[in-house]
CSV table of C-alpha atoms and ligand atoms in Angstrom, one decimal:
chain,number,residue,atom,x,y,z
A,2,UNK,CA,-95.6,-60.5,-39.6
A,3,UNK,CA,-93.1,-63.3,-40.3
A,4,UNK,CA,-94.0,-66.8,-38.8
A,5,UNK,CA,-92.2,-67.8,-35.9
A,6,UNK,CA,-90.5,-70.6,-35.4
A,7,UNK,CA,-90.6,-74.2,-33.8
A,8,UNK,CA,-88.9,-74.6,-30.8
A,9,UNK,CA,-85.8,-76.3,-31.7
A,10,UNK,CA,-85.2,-74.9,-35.4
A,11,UNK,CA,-82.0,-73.8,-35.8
A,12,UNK,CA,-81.3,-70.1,-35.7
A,13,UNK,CA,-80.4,-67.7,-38.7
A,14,UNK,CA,-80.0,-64.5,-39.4
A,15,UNK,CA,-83.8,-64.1,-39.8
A,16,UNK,CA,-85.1,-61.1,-37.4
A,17,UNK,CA,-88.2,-62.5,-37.0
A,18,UNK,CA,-89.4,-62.5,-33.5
A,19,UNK,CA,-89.0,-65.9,-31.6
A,20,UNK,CA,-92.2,-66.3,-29.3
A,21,UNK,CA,-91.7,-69.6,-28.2
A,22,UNK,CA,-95.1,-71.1,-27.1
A,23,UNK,CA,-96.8,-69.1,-29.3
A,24,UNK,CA,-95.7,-70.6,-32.6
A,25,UNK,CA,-99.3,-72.2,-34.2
A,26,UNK,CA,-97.7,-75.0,-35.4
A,27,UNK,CA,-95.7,-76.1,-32.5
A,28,UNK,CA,-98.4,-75.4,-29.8
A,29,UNK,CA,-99.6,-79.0,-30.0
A,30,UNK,CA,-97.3,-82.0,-31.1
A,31,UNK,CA,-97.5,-82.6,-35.0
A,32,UNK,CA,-99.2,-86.5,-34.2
A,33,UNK,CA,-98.5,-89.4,-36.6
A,34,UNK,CA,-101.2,-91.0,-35.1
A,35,UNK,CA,-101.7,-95.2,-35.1
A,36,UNK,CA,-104.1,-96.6,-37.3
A,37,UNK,CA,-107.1,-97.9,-34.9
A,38,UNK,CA,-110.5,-98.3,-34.5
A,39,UNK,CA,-113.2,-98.2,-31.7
A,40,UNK,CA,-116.9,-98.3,-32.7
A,41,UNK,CA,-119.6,-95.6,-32.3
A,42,UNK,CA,-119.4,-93.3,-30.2
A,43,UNK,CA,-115.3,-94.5,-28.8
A,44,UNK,CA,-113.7,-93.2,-26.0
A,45,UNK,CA,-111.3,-90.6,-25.3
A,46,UNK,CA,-109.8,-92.4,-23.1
A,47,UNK,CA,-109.4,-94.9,-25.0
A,48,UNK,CA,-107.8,-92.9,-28.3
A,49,UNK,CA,-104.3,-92.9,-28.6
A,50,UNK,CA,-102.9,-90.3,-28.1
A,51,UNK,CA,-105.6,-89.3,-25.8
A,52,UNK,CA,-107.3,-86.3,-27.7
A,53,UNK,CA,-106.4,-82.8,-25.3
A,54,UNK,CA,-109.7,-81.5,-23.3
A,55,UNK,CA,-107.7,-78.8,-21.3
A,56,UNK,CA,-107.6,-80.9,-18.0
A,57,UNK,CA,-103.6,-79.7,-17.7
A,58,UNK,CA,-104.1,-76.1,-19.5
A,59,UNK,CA,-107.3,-74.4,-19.7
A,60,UNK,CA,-107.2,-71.3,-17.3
A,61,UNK,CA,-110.7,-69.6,-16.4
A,62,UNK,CA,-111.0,-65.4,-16.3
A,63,UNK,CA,-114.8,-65.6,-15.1
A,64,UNK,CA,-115.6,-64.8,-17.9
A,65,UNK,CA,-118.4,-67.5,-17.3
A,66,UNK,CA,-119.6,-66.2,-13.9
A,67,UNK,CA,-122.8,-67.7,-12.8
A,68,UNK,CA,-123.8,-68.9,-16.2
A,69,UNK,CA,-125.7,-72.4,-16.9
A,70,UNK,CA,-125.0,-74.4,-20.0
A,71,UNK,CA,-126.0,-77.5,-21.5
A,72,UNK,CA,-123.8,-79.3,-24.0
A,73,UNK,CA,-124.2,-82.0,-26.4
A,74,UNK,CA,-121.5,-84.6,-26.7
A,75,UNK,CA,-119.8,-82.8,-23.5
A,76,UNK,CA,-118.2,-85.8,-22.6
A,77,UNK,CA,-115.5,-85.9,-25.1
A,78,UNK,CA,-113.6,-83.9,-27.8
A,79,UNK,CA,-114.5,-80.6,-28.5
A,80,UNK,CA,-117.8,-80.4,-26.5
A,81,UNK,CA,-115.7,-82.0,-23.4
A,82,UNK,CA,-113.1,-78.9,-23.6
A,83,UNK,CA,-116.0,-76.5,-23.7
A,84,UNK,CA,-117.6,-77.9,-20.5
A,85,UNK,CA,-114.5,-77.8,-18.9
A,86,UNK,CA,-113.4,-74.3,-19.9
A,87,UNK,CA,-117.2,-73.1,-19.4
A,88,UNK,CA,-116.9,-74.2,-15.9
A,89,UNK,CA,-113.6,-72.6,-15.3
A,90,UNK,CA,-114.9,-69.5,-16.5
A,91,UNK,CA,-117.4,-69.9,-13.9
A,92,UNK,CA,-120.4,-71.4,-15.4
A,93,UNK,CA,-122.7,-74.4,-14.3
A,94,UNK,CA,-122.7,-76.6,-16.8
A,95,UNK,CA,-125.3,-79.7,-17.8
A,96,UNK,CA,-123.7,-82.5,-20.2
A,97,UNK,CA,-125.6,-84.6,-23.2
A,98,UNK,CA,-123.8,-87.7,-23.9
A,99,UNK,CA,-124.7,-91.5,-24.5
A,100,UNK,CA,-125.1,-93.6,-21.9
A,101,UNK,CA,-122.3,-96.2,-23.3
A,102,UNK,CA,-119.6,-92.8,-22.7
A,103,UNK,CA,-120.3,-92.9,-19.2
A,104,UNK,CA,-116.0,-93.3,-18.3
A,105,UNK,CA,-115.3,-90.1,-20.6
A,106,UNK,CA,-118.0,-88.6,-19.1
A,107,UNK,CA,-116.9,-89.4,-15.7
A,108,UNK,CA,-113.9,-87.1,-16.2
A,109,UNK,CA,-115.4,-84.2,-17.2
A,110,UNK,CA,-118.0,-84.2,-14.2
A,111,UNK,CA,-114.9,-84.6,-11.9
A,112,UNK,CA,-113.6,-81.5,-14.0
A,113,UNK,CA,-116.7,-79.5,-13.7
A,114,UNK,CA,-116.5,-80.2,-9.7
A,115,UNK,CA,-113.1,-79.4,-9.6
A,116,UNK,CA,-113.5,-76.3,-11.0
A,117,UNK,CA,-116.3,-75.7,-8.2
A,118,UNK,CA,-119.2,-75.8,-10.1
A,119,UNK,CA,-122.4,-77.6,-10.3
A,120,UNK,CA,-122.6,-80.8,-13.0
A,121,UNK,CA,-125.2,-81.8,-14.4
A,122,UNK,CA,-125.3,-85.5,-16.0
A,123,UNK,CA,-127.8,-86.7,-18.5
A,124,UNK,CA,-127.3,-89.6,-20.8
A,125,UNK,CA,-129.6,-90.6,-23.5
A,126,UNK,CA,-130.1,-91.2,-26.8
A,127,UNK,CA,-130.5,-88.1,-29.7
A,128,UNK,CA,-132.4,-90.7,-31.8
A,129,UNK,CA,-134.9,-91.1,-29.2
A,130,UNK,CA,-137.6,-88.1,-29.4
A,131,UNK,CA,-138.7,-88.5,-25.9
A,132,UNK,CA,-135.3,-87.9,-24.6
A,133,UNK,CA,-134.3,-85.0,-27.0
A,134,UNK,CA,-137.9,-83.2,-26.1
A,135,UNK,CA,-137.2,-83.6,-22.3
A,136,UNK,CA,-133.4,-82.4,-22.2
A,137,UNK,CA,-133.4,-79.2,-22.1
A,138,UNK,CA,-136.0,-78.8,-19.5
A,139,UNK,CA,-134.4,-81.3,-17.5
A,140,UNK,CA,-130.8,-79.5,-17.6
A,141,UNK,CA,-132.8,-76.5,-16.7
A,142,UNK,CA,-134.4,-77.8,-13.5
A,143,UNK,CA,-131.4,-79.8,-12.2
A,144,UNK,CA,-129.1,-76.0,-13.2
A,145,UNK,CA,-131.7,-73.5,-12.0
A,146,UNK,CA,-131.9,-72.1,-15.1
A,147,UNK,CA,-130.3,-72.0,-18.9
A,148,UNK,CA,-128.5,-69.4,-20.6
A,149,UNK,CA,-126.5,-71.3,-23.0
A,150,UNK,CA,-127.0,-74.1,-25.0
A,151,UNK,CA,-124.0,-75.9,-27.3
A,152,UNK,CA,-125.5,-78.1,-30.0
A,153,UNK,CA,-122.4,-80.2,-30.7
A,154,UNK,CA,-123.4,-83.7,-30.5
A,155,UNK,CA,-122.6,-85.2,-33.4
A,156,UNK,CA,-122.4,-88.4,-36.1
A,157,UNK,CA,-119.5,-89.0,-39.1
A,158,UNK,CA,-119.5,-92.1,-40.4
A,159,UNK,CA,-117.6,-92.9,-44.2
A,160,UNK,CA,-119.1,-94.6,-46.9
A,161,UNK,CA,-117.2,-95.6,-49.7
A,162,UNK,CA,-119.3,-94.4,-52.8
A,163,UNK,CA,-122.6,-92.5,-53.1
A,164,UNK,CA,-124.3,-96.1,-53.7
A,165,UNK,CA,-122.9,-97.6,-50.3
A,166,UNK,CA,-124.8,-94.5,-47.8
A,167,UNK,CA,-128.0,-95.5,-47.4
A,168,UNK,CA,-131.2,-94.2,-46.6
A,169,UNK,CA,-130.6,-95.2,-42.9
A,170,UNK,CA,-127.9,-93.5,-42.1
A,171,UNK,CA,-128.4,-90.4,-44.2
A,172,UNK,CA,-131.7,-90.0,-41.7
A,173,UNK,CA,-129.4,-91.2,-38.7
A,174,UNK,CA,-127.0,-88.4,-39.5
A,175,UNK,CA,-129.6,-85.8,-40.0
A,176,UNK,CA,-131.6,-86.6,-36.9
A,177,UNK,CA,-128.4,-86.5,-34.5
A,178,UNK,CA,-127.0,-83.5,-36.3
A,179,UNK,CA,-129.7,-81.1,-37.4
A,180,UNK,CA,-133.4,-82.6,-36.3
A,181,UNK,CA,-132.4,-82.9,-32.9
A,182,UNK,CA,-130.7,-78.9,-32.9
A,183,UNK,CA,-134.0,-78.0,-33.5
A,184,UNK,CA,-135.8,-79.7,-30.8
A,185,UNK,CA,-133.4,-78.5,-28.5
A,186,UNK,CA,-132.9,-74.9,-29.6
A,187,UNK,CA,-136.5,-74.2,-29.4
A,188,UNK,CA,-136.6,-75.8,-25.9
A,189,UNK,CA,-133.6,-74.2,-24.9
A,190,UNK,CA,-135.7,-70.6,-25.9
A,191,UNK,CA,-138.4,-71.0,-23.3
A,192,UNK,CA,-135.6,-70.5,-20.9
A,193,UNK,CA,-133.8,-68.1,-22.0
A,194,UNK,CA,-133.9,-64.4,-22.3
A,195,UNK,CA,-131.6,-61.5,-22.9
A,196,UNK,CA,-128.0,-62.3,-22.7
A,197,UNK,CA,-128.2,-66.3,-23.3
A,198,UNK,CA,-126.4,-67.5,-26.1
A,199,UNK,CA,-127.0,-70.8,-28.5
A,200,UNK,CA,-123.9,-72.2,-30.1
A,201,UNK,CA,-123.8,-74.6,-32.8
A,202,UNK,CA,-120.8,-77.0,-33.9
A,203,UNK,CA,-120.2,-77.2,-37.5
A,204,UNK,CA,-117.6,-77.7,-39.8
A,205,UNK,CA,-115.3,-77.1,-42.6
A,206,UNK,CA,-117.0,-79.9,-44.8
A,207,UNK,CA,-120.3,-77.1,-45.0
A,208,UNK,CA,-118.2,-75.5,-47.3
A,209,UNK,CA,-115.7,-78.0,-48.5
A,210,UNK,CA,-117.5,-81.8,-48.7
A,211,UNK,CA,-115.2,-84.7,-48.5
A,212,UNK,CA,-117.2,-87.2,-51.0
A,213,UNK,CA,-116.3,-90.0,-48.0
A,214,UNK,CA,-119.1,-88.3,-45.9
A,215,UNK,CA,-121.6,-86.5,-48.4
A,216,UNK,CA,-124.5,-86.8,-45.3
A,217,UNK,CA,-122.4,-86.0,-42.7
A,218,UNK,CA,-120.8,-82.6,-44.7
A,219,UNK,CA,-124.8,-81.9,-45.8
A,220,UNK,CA,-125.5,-81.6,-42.1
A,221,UNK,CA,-123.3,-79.0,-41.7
A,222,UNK,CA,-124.1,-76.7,-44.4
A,223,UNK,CA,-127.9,-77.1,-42.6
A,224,UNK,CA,-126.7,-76.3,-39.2
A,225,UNK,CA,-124.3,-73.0,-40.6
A,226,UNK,CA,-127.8,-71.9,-42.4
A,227,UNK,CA,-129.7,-72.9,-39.2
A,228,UNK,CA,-127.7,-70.5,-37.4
A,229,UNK,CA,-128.0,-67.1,-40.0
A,230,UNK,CA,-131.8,-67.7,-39.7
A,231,UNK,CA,-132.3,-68.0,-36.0
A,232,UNK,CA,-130.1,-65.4,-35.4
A,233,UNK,CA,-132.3,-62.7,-37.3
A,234,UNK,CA,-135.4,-64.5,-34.9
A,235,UNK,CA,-134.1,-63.9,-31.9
A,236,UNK,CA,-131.9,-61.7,-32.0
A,237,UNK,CA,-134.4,-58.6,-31.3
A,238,UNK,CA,-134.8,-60.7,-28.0
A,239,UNK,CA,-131.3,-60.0,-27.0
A,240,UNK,CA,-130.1,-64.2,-27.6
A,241,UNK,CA,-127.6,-64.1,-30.0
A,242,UNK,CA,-126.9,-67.7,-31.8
A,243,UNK,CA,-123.2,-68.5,-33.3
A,244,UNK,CA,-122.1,-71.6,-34.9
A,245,UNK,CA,-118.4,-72.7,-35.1
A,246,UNK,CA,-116.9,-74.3,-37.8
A,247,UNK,CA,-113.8,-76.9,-36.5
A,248,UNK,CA,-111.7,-78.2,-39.0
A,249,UNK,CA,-109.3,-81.6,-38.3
A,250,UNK,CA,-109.5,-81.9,-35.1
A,251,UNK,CA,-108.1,-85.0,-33.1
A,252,UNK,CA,-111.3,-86.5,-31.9
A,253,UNK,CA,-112.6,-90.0,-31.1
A,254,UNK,CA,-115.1,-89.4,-33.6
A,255,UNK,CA,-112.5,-89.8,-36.9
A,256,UNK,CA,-111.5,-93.3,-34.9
A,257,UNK,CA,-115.4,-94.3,-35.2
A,258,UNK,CA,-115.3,-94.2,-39.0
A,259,UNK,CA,-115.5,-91.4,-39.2
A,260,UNK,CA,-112.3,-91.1,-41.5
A,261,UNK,CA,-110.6,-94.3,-43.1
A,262,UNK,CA,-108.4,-95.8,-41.0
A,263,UNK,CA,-105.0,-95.7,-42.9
A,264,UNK,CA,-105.7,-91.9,-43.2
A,265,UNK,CA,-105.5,-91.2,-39.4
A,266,UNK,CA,-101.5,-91.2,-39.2
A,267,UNK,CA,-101.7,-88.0,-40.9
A,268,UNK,CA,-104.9,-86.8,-40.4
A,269,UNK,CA,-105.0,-83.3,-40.3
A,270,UNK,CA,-101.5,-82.7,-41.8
A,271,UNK,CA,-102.6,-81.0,-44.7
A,272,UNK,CA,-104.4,-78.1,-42.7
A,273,UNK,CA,-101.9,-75.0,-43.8
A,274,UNK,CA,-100.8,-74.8,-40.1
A,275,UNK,CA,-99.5,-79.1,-41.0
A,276,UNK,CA,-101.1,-80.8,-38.0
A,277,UNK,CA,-104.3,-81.6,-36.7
A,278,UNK,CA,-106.3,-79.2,-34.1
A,279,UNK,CA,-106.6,-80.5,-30.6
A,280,UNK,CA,-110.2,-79.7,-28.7
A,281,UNK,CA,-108.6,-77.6,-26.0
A,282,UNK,CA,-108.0,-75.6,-29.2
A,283,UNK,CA,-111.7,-75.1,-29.9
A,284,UNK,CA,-112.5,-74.2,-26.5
A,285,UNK,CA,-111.7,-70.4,-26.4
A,286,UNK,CA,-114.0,-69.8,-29.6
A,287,UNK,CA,-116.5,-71.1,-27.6
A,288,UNK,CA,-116.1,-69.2,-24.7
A,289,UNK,CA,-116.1,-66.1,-26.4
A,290,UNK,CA,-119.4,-66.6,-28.4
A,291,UNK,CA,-121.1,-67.4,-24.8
A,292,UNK,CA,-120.2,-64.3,-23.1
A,293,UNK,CA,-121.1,-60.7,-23.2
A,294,UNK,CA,-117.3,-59.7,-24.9
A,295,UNK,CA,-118.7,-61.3,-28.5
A,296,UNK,CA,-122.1,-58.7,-27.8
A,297,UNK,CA,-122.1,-57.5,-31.5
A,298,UNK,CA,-121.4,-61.0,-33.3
A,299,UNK,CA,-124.6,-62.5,-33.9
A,300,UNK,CA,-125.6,-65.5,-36.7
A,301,UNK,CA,-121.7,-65.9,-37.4
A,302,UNK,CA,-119.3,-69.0,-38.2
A,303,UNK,CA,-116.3,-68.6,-36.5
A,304,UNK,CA,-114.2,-70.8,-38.2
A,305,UNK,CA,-111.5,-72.6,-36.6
A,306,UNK,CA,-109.9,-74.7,-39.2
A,307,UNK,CA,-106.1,-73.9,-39.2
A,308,UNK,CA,-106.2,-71.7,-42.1
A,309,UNK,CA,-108.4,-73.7,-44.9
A,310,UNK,CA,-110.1,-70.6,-46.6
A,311,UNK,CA,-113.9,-70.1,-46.2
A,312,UNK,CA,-116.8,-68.3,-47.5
B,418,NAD,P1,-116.7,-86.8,-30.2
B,418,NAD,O1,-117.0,-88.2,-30.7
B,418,NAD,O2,-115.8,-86.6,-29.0
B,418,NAD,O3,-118.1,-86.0,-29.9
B,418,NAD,C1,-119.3,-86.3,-30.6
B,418,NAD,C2,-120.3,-86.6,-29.5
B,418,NAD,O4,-121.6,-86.7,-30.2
B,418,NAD,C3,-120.1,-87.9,-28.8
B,418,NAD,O5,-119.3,-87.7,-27.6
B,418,NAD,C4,-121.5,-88.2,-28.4
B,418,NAD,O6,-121.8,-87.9,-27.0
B,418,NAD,C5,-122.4,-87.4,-29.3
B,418,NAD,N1,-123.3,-88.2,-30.0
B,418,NAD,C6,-123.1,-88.9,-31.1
B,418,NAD,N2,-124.2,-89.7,-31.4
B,418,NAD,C7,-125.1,-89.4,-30.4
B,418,NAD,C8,-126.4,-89.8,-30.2
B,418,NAD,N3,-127.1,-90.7,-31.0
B,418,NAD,N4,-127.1,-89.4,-29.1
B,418,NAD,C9,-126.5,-88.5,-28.2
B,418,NAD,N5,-125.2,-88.0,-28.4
B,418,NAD,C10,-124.6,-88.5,-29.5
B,418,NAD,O7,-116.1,-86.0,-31.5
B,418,NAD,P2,-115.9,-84.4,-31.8
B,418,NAD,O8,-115.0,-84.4,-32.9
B,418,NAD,O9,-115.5,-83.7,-30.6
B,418,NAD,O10,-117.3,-84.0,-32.2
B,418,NAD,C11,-118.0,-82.9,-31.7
B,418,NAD,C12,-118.6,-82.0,-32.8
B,418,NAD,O11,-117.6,-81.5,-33.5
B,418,NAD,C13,-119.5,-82.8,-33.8
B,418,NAD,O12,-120.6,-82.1,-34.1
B,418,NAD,C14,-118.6,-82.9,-35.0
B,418,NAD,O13,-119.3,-83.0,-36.2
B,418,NAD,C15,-117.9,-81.6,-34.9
B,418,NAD,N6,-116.7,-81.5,-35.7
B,418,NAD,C16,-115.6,-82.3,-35.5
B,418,NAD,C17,-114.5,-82.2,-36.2
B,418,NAD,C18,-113.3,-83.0,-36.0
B,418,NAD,O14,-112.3,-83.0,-36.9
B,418,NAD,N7,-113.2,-83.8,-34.9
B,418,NAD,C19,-114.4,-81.2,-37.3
B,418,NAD,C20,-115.5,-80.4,-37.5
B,418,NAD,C21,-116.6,-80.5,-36.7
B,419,MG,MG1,-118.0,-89.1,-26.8
């Protein structure tokens, strides 16, 4: 089927249909975005443009219904749309985040609340074991259960050359991206039983590494394998465990370093669909490898990357 086309193009004698609303590239404004800079970990509500959660769009089917989730890095970006979508789908839903996030996290409790269902807070640390080994047990108590756990806290951060990443980072990286999945995930099992659900947040740089974040892109590739294998472990206990795999999307994260700053004007533009994702975008993907309609996909990526080919 033929593209549509942008609101606002003029007409010709093309017969495609116009779906205005639904055109991919047009759903979300095509941002030439101001060079800035916040440091680690930034605020959403301090990006510019303000990267979309959902607060104005998301709509909730129950899909979610009594479910209780925990989410890493729910107070911003992608993991804040998924808490907010996850609990207007119905779920009860526990947030990760660092305690220096507190006014982005602030939001998406009021969300969760909004939305009429129970928020959980829990700031702290992924570098510090005693806090990683007691979260999942702690969103558990304060939920009344867990069924689903996100694992999509996360660190970028660019180096310039293979000589300027150090050692430091590199094990920074690896605990906050993949050492600390595995705490949680086998916490997170104690909990769970047939029906629950463990998603992971990866990337398009597992498959296609951007030399400016070699440690960062490794960590990904991990957490994709991560997923295949636990998959086939738990599986034949009814938990199914998905990862997906974002491409650009407009986060506070590529304001941290995470991308060079005079790249963030057109970050994203060279996705096929020619802008960058927003989170609200990410959301649905989400939603759908939490609940009983993704039954049968098990130890997948489901890539959401605006059409960079995969695997
Ligand atoms: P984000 O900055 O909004 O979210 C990342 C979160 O990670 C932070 O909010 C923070 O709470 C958490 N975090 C970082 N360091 C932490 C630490 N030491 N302890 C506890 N929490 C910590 O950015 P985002 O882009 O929404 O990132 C979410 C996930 O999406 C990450 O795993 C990221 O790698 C992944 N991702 C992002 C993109 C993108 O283009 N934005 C693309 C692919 C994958
Ligand atoms: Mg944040």
């Amino acid at each position: 089927m033929t593209n549509p086309k942008p609101a606002g193009t003029p007409a010709t004698a093309s017969t495609a249909r116009q779906w205005e609303g639904d055109d991919p590239r047009a759903r979300h404004p095509r941002h030439h975005a101001p060079e800035q800079h916040q440091p680690e970990p930034g605020l959403d509500v301090k990006t510019d443009p303000v990267p979309d959660i959902g607060l104005d769009s998301y709509t909730g089917l129950g899909r979610l219904e009594g479910r209780k989730a925990l989410i890493t890095g729910g107070d911003s970006g992608i993991g804040a749309a998924v808490a907010v979508a996850y609990a207007r789908e119905g779920a009860d839903v526990a947030i990760a985040y660092l305690p220096d996030e507190q006014p982005d996290a602030d939001r998406v409790i009021a969300a969760i609340e909004e939305a009429g269902r129970r928020a959980v807070a829990l700031p702290g640390d992924l570098t510090d074991t005693d806090y990683t080994a007691g979260l999942v047990d702690a969103a558990a108590e304060q939920l009344g259960g867990l069924d689903i756990l996100v694992n999509n806290a996360g660190k970028q951060l660019v180096a310039d050359t293979p000589e300027e990443l150090t050692d430091e980072q590199v094990a920074t990286t690896f605990q906050i991206n993949v050492l600390a999945m595995f705490t949680l995930s086998r916490a997170a099992l104690k909990h769970m039983g047939p029906g629950s659900a463990i998603i992971n947040t990866t990337s398009v740089q597992a498959y296609n590494p951007n030399p400016l974040i070699l440690d960062y892109a490794a960590t990904k590739a991990a957490i994709n394998n991560y997923t295949k294998g636990l998959a086939q472990a738990v599986g034949p206990r009814g938990i199914r465990v998905n990862a997906v795999a974002p491409g650009p999307v407009w986060t506070v994260l590529q304001v941290c370093d995470g991308q060079p700053k005079e790249r963030l004007p057109e970050f994203g533009h060279d996705s096929p669909l020619g802008r960058a994702g927003q989170p609200i975008e990410m959301a649905p993907a989400y939603v759908f490898l939490a609940s009983g309609e993704s039954s049968y996909v098990n130890g997948d990526t489901l890539n959401a990357n605006g059409g960079t080919p995969t695997p």
